[in-house]
Short mmCIF file of C-alpha atoms in Angstrom, two decimals:
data_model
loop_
_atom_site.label_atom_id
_atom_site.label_comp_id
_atom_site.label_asym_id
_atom_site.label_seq_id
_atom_site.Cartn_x
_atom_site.Cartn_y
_atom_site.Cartn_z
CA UNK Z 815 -133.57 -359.47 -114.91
CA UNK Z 816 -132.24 -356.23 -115.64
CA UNK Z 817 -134.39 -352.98 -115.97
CA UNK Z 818 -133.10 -350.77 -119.24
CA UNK Z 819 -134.29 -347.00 -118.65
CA UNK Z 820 -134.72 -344.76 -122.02
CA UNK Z 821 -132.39 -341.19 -122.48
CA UNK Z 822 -136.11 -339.91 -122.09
CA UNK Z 823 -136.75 -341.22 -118.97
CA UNK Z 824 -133.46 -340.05 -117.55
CA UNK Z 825 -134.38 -336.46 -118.88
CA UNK Z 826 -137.79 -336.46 -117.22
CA UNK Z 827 -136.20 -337.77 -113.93
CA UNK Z 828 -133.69 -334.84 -113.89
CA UNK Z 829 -135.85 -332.24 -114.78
CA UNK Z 830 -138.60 -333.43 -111.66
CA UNK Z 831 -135.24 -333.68 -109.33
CA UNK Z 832 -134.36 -330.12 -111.09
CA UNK Z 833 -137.79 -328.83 -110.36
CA UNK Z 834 -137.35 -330.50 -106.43
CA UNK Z 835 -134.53 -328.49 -106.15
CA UNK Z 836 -135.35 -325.23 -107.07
CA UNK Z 837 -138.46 -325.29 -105.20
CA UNK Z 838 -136.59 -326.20 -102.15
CA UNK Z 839 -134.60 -323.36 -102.77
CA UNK Z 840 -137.37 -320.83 -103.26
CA UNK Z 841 -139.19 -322.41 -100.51
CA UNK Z 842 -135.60 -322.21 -97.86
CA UNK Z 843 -135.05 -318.33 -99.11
CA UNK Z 844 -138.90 -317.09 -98.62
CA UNK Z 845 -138.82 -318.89 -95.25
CA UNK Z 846 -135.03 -318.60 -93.70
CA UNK Z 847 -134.60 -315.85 -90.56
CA UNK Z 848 -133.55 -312.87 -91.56
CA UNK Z 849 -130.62 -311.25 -89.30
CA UNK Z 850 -131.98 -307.89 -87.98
CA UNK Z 851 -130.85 -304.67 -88.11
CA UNK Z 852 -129.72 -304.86 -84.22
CA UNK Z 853 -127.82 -308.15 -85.27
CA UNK Z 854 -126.06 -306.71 -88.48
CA UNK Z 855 -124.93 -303.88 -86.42
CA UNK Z 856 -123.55 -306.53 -83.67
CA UNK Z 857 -121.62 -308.48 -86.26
CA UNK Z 858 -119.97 -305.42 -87.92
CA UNK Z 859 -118.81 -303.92 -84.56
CA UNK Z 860 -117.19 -307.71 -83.91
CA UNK Z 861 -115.41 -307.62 -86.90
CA UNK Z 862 -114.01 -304.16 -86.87
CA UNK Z 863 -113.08 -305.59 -82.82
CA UNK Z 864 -111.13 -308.21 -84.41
CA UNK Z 865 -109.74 -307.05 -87.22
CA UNK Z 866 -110.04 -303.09 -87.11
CA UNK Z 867 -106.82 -300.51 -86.92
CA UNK Z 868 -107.18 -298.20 -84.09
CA UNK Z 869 -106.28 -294.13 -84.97
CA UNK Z 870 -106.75 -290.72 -82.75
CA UNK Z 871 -109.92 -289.29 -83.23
CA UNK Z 872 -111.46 -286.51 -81.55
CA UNK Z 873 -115.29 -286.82 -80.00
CA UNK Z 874 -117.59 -283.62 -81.36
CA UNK Z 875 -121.03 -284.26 -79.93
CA UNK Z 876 -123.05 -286.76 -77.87
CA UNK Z 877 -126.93 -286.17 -78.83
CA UNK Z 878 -130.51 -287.63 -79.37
CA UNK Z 879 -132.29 -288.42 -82.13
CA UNK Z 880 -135.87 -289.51 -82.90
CA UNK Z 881 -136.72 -292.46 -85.50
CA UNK Z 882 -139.37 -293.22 -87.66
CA UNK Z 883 -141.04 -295.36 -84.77
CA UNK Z 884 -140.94 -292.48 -82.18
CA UNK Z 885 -138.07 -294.17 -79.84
CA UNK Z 886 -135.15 -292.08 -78.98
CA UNK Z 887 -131.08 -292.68 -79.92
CA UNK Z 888 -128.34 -292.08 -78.03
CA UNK Z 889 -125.81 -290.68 -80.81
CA UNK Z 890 -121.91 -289.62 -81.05
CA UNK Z 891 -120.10 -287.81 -83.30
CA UNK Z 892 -117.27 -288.53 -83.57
CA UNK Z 893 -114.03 -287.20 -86.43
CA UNK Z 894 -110.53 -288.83 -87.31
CA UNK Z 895 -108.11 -288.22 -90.29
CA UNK Z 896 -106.61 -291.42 -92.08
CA UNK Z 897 -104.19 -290.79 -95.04
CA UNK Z 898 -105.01 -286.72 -95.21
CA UNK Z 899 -108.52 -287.53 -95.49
CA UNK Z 900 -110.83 -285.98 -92.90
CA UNK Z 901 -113.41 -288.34 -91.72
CA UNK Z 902 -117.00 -287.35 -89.68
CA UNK Z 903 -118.88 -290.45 -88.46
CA UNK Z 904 -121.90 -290.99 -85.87
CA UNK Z 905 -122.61 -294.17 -83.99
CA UNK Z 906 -125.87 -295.42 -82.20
CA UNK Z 907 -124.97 -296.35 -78.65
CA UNK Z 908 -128.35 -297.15 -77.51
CA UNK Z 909 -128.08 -301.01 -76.94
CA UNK Z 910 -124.47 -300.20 -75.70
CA UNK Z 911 -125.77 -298.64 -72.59
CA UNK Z 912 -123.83 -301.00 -70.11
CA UNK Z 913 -120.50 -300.00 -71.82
CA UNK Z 914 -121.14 -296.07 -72.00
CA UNK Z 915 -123.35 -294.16 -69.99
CA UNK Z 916 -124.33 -291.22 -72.88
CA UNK Z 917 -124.62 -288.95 -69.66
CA UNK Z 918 -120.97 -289.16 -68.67
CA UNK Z 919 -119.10 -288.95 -72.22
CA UNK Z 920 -117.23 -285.88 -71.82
CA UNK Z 921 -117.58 -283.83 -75.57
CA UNK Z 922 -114.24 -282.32 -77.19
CA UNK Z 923 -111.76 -285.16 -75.50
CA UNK Z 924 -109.51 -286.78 -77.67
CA UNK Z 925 -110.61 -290.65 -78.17
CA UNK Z 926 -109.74 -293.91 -80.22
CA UNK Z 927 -111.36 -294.93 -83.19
CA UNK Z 928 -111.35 -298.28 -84.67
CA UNK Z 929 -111.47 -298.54 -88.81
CA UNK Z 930 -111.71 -301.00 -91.21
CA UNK Z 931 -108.15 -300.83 -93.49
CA UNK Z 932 -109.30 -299.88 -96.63
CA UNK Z 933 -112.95 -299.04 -96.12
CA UNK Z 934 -111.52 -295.90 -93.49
CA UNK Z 935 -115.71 -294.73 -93.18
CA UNK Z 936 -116.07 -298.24 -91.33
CA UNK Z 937 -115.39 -296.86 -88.17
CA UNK Z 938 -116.42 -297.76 -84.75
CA UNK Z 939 -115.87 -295.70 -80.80
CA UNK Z 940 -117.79 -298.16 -78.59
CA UNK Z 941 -118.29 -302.00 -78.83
CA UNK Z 942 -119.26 -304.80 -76.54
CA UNK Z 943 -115.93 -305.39 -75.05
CA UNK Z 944 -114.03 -301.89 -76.40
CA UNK Z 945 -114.94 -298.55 -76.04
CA UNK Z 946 -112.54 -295.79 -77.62
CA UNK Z 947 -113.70 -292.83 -74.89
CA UNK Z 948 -111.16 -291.30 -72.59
CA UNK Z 949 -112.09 -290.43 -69.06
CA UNK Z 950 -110.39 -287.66 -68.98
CA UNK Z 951 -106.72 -285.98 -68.95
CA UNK Z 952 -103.99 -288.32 -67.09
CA UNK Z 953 -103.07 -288.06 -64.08
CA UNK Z 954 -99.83 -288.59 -62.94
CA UNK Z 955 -99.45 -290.10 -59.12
CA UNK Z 956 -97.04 -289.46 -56.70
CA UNK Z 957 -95.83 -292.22 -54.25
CA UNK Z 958 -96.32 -290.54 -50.87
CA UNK Z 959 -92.95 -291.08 -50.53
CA UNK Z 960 -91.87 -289.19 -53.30
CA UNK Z 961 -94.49 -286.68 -52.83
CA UNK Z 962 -92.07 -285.08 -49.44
CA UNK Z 963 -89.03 -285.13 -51.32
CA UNK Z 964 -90.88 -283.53 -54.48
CA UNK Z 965 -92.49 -280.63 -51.79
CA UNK Z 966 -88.98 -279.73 -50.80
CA UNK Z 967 -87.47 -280.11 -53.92
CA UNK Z 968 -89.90 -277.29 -55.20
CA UNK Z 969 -89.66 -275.47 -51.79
CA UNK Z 970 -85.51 -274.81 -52.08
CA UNK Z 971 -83.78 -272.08 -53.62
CA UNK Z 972 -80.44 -274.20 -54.62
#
């Protein structure tokens, strides 16, 4: 015996499966975890780690801030130049405090800065497993060896 279902049926049955699925939908979008600000901030410092261009920048100020909740930031400014174009960005290093210590960063040293290619404002100094700071101006060792030949070398009057 075979079962013969009207065009009307077949409407009615798509438009309660149509129904089904857009209240799933609504129901997965009003419920679904949001990523939070802390994560967003995680993700876009992986990606510029990944796929980010690294330039010469120069670091201009290490400072605190206050946010609408009362907590203090650990900020640095920081400035590079890309194509001509002059560029003056900040980054929160708070939840970075096991790469960077905010205490030691030594303001006016030259430092790295990694960019997104054609979105140059994308820019970050410190990530997870990167950080962009210099300690400091190189220094260049002597083998103790060397170092007596290089005392009397300086010491003669040839």
């Amino acid at each position: 015996m075979m079962v013969q279902i009207s065009v009307r049926e077949w409407q009615i049955a798509g438009a309660v499966a149509g129904a089904a699925l857009a209240g799933g939908a609504v129901w997965w979008l009003l419920t679904r975890k949001r990523p939070t600000a802390e994560e967003l901030e995680a993700a876009r410092r992986a990606s510029l780690l990944s796929f980010g261009r690294i330039v010469d920048g120069m670091l201009l100020d290490a400072f605190q801030i206050e946010n609408e909740h009362g907590e203090t930031r650990e900020m640095l400014l920081y400035q590079y130049e890309i194509s001509g174009v002059n560029y003056e960005c900040s980054q929160d290093i708070t939840l970075l405090a096991e790469v960077v210590d905010p205490r030691t960063v030594k303001v006016g040293m030259p430092c790295s800065i990694r960019y997104q290619p054609g979105i140059p404002e994308n820019s970050i100094l410190v990530a997870e497993r990167w950080s962009g700071l210099r300690d400091g101006v190189p220094v260049i060792w002597i083998a103790p060896a060397d170092a007596e030949r290089h005392r009397t070398n300086i010491g003669s009057t040839r």
